[in-house]
mmCIF file of C-alpha atoms and ligand atoms in Angstrom:
data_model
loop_
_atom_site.group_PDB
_atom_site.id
_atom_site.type_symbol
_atom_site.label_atom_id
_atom_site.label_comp_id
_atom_site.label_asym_id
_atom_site.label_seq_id
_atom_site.Cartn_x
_atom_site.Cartn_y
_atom_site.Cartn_z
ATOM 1 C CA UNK B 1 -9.302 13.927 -5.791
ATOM 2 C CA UNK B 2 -12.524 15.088 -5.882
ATOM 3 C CA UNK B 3 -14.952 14.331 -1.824
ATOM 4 C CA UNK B 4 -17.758 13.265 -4.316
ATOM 5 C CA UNK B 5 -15.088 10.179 -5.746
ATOM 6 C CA UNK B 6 -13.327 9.732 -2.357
ATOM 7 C CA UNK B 7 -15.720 6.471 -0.591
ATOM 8 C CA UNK B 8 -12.660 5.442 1.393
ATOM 9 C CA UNK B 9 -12.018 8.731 2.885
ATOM 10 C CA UNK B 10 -15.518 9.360 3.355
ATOM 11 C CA UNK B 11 -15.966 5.779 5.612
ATOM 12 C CA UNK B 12 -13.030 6.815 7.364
ATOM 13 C CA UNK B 13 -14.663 10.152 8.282
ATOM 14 C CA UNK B 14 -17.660 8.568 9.494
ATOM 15 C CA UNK B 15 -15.879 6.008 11.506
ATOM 16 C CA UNK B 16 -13.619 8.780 12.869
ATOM 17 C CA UNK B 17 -16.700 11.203 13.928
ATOM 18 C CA UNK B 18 -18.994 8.278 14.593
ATOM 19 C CA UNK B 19 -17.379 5.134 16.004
ATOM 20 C CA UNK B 20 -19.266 3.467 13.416
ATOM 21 C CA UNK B 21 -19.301 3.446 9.223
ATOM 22 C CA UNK B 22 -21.193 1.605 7.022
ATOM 23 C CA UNK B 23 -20.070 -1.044 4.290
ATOM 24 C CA UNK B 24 -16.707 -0.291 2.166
ATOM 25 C CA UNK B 25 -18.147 -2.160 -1.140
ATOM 26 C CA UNK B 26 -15.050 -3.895 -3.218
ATOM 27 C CA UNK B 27 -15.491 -4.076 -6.601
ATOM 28 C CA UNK B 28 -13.255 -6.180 -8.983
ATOM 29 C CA UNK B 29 -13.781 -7.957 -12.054
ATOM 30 C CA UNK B 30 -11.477 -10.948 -10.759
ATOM 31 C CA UNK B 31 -13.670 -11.198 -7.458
ATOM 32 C CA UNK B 32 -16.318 -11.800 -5.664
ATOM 33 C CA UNK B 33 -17.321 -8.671 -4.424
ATOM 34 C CA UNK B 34 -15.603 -7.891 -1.069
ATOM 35 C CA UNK B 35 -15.783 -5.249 1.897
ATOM 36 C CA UNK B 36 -12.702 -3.422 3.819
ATOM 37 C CA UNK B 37 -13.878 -3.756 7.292
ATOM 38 C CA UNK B 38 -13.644 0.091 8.618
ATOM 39 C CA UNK B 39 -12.445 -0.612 11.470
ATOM 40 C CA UNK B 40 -9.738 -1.961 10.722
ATOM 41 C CA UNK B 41 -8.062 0.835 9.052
ATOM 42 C CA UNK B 42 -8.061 2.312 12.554
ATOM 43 C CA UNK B 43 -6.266 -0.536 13.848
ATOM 44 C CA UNK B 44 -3.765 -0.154 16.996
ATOM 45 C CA UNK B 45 -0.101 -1.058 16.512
ATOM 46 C CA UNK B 46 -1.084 -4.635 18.819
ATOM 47 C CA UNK B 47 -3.945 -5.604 16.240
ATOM 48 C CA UNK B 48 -1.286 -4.864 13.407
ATOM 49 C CA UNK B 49 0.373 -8.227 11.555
ATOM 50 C CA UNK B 50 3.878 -8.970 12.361
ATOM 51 C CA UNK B 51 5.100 -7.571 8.804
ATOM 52 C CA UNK B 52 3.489 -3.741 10.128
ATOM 53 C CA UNK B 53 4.643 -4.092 13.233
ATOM 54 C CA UNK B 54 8.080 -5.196 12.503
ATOM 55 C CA UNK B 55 7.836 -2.382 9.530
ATOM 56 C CA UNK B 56 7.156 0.175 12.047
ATOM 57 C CA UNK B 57 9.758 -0.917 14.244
ATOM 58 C CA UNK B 58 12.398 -0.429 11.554
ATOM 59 C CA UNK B 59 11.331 2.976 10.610
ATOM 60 C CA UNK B 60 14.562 5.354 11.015
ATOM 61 C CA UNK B 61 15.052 9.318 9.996
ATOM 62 C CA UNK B 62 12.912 11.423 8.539
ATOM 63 C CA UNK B 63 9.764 8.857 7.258
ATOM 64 C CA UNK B 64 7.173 8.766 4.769
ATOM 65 C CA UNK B 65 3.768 6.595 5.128
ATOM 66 C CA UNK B 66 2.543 6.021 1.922
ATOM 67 C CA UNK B 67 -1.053 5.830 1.142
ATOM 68 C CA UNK B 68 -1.497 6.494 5.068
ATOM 69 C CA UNK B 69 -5.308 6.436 4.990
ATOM 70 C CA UNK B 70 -6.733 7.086 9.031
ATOM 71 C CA UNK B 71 -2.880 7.389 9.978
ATOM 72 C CA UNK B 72 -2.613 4.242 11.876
ATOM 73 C CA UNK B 73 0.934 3.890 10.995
ATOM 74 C CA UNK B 74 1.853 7.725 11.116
ATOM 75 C CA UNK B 75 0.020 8.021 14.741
ATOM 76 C CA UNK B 76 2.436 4.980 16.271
ATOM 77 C CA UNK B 77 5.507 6.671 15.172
ATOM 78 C CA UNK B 78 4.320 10.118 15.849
ATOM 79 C CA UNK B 79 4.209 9.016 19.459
ATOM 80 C CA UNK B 80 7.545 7.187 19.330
ATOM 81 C CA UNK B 81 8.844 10.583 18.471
ATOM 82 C CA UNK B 82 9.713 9.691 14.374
ATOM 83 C CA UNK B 83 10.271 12.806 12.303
ATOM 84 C CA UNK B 84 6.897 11.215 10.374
ATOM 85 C CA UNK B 85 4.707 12.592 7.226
ATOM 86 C CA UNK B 86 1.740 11.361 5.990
ATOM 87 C CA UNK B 87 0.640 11.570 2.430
ATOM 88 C CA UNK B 88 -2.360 10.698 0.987
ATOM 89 C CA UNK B 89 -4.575 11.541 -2.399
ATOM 90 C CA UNK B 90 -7.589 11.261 -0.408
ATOM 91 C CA UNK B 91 -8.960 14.723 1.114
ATOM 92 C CA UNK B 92 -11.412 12.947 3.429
ATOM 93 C CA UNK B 93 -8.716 10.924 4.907
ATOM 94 C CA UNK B 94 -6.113 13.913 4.648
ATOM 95 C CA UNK B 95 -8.824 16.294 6.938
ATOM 96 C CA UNK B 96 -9.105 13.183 9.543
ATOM 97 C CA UNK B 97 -5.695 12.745 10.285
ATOM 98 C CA UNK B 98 -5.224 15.826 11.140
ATOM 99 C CA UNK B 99 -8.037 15.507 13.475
ATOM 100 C CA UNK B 100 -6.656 12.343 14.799
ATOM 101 C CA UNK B 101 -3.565 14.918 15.469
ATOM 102 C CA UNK B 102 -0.846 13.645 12.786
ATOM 103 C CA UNK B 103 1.439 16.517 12.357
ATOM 104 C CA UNK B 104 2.784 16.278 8.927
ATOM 105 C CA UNK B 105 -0.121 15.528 6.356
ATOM 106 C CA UNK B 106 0.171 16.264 2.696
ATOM 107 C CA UNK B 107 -2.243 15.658 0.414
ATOM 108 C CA UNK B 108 -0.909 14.744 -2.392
ATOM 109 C CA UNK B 109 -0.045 12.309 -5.089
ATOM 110 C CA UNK B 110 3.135 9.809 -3.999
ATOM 111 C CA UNK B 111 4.002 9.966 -7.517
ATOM 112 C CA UNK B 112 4.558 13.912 -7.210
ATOM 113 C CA UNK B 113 6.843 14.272 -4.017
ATOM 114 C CA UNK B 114 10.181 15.787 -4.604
ATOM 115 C CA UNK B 115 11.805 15.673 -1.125
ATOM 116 C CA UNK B 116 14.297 12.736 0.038
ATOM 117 C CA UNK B 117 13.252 10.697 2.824
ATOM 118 C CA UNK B 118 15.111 8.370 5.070
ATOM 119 C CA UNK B 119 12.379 5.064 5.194
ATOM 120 C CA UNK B 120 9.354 5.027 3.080
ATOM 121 C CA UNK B 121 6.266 3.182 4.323
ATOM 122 C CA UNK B 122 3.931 1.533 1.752
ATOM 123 C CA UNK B 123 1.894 -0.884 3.896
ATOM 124 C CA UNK B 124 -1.423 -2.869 3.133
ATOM 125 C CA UNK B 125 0.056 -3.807 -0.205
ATOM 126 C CA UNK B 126 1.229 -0.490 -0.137
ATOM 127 C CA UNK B 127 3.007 -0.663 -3.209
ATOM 128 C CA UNK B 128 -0.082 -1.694 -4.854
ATOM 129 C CA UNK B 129 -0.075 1.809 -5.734
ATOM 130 C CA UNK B 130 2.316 1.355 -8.573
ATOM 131 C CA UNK B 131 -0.520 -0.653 -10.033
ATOM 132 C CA UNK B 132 1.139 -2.311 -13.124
ATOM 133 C CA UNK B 133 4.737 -4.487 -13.578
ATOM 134 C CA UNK B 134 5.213 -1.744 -16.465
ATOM 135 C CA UNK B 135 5.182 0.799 -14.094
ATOM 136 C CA UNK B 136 7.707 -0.416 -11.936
ATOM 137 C CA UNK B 137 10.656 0.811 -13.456
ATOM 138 C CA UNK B 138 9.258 4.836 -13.653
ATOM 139 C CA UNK B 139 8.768 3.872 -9.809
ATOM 140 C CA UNK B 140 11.843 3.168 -9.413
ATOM 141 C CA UNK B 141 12.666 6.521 -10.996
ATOM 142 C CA UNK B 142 10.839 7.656 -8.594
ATOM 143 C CA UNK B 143 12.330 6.324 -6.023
ATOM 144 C CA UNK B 144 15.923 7.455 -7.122
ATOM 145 C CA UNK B 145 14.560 11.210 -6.546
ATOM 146 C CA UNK B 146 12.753 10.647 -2.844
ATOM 147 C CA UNK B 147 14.683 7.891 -1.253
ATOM 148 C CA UNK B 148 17.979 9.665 0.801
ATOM 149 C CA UNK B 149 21.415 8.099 0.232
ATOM 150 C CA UNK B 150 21.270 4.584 2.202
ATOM 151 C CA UNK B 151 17.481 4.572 2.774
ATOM 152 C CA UNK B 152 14.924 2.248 2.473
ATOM 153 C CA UNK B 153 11.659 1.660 1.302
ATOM 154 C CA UNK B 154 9.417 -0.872 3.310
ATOM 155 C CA UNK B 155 6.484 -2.274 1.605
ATOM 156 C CA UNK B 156 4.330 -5.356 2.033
ATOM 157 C CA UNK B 157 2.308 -7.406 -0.927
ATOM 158 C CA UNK B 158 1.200 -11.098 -1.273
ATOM 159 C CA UNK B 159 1.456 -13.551 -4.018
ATOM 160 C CA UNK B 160 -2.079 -14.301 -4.936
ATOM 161 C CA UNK B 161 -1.341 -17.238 -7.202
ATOM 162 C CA UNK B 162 -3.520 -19.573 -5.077
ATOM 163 C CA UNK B 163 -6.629 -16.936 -6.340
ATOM 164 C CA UNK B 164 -6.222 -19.151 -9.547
ATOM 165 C CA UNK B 165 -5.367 -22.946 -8.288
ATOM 166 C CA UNK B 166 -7.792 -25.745 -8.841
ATOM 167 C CA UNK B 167 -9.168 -27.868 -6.109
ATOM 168 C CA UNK B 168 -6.000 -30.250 -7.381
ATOM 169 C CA UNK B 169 -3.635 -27.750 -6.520
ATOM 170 C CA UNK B 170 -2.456 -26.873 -10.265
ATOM 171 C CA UNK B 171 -2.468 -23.127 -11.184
ATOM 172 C CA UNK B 172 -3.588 -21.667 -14.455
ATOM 173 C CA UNK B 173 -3.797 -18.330 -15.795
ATOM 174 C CA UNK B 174 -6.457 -16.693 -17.730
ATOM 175 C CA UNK B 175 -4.682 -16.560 -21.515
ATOM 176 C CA UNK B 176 -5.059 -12.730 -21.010
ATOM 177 C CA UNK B 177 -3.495 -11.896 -18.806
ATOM 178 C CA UNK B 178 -0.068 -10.118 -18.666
ATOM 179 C CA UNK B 179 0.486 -10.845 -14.667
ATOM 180 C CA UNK B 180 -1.751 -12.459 -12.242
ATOM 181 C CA UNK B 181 -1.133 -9.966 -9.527
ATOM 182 C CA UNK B 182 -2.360 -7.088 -12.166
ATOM 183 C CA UNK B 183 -5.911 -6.083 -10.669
ATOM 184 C CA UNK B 184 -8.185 -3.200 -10.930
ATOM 185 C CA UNK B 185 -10.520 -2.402 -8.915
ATOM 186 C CA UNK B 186 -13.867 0.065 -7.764
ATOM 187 C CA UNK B 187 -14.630 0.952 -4.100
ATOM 188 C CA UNK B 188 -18.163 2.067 -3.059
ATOM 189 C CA UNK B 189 -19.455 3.178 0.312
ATOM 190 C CA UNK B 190 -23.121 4.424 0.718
ATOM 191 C CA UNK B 191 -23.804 6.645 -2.490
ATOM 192 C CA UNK B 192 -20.650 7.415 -3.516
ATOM 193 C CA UNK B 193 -18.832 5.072 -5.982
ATOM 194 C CA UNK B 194 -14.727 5.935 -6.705
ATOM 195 C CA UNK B 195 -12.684 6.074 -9.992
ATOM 196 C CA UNK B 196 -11.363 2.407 -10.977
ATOM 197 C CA UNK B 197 -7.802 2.029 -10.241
ATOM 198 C CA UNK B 198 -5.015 -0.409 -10.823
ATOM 199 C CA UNK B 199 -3.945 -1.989 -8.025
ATOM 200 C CA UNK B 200 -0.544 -4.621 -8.626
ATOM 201 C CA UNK B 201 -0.083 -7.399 -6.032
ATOM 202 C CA UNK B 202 3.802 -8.659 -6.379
ATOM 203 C CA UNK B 203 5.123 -11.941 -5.511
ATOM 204 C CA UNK B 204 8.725 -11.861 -4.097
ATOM 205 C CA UNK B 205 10.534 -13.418 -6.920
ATOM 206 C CA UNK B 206 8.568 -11.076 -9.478
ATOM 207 C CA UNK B 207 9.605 -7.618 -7.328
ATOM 208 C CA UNK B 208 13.037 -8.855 -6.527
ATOM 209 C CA UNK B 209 13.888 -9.438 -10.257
ATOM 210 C CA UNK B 210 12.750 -6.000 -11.222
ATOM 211 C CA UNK B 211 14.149 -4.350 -8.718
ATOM 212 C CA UNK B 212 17.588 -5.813 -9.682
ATOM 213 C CA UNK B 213 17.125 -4.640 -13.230
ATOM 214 C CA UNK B 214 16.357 -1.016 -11.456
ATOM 215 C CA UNK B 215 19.558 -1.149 -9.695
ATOM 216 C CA UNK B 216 17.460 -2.014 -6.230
ATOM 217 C CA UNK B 217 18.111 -4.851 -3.801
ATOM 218 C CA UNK B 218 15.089 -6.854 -1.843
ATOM 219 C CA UNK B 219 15.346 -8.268 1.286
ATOM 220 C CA UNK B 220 12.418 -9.949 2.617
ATOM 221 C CA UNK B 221 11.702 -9.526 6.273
ATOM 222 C CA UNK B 222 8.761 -11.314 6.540
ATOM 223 C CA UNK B 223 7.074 -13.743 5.616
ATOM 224 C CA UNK B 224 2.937 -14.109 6.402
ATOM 225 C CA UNK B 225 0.061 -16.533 6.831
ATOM 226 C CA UNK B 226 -1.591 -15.620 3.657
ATOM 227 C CA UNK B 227 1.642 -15.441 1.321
ATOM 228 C CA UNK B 228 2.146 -12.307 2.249
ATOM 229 C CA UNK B 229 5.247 -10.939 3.305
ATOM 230 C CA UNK B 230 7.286 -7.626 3.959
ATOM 231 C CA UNK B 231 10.094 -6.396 1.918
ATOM 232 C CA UNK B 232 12.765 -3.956 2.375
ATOM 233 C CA UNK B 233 14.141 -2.621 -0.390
ATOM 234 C CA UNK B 234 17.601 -0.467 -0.785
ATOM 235 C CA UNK B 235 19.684 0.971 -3.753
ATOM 236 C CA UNK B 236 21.926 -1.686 -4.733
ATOM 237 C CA UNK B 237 25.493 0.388 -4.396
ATOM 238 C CA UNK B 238 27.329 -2.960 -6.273
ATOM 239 C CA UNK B 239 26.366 -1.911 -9.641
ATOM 240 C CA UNK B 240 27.334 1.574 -9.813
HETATM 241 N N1 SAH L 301 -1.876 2.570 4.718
HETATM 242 C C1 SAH L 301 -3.229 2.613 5.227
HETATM 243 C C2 SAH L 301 -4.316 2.757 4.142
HETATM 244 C C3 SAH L 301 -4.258 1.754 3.004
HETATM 245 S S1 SAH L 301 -5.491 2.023 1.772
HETATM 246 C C4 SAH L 301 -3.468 1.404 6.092
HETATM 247 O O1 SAH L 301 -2.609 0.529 6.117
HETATM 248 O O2 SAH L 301 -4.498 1.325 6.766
HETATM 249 C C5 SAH L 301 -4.535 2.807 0.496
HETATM 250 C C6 SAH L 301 -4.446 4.310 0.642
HETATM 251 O O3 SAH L 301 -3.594 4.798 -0.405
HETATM 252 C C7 SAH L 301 -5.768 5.054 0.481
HETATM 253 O O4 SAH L 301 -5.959 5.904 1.570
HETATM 254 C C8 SAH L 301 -5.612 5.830 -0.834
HETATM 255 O O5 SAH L 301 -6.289 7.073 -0.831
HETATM 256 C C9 SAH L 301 -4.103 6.023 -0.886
HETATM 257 N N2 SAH L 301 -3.517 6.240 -2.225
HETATM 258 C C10 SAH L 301 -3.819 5.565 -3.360
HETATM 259 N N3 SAH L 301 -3.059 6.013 -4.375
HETATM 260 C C11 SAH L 301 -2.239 6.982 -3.878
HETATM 261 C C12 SAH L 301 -1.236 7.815 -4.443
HETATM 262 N N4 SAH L 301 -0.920 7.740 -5.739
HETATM 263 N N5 SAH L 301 -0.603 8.710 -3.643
HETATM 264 C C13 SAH L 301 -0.919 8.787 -2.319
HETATM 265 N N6 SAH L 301 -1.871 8.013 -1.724
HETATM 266 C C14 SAH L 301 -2.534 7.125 -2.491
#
């Protein structure tokens, strides 16, 4: 990715050298627009929601973090002593954690990885990333060639059916509109605007169905205040 496209990465940088950053502009076409609060991507492992923590706590073997951005996760299982790596598209956020002293930092594409690991994080809607249901099954795919023999991927998303209910509770869907959780969005911080991107939010019932049809079992771990919740999800050994 190129610095001049990266705003994220470049409001992490400030906060990181700084203390302070300026806004982190949102930009979707189903939303008002939004801000990502900086400083909360630096957030400690007690300002982290139950599914993160709990996510962290179950991390075992060698580890990925997905999309690790500052390397808030990374950082708390560095210093548990977890064999972690970090991995992130963004350069800007790739050059501060390894200021912020995580070890094992690629910068690179999730989508490109070749080597097996033990428990892969995607957290913050982590698997957002995939960005589309239609992707899901090449993720799986994926996931065949990086996940190690009895590992586990950990990931977190929210149902945001509610986005779309009427003051009378009943939900409708623009005609449109393949799946509600389908969004893209734009980020912007000071003068430098990023690439749109499709971002997928997953309800429970949607990811557990497609996992089974990918040969993957969900368990959900927990479930949040904002119908959000944290999966784990294993190869399902039944059906081979
Ligand atoms: N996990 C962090 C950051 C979440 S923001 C936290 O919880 O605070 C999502 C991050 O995913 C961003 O840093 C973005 O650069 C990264 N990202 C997006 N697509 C990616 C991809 N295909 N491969 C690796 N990282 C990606």
């Amino acid at each position: 990715m190129d610095i001049k496209k990266d705003p994220m990465g470049r409001a992490i940088a400030d906060y990181h050298r700084t203390g302070k950053a300026g806004r982190l502009r949102v930009f979707s076409p189903m939303f008002e627009k939004d801000e990502i609060p900086v400083q909360t991507l630096f957030r400690a492992y007690e300002d982290m929601p139950e599914s993160e923590r709990k996510a962290l706590d179950m991390a075992k073997g060698s580890t990925l973090d997905v999309g690790a951005g500052s390397g808030c996760h990374s950082l708390v299982l560095q210093q548990r002593g977890v064999d972690v790596t970090a991995v992130d598209i963004s350069p800007l956020s790739v050059a501060t954690m390894k200021e912020r002293g995580v070890k094992n930092v690629l910068e690179q594409d999730f989508f490109a990885l070749h080597e097996r690991y033990d428990t892969i994080l995607m957290l913050m809607n982590g698997i957002g990333i995939v960005g589309t249901l239609e992707r899901m099954p090449d993720f799986f795919r994926h996931l065949d060639r990086i996940l190690a023999p009895g590992g586990q991927l950990l990931c977190d998303s929210s149902d945001i059916s509610y986005v779309f209910e009427d003051e009378d509770g009943n939900i409708e869907y623009p005609e449109d509109m393949a799946y509600y959780g389908e969004l893209n969005y734009t980020m912007q911080y000071k003068n430098i605007m990023g690439a749109a991107f499709d971002w997928l939010y997953v309800d429970a019932e949607t990811l557990k169905r497609i996992a089974k049809e990918n040969g993957y079992a969900v368990e959900v771990l927990v479930e949040g205040k904002h119908y959000d919740y944290l999966a784990r999800i294993t190869k399902n050994n039944e059906e081979e």
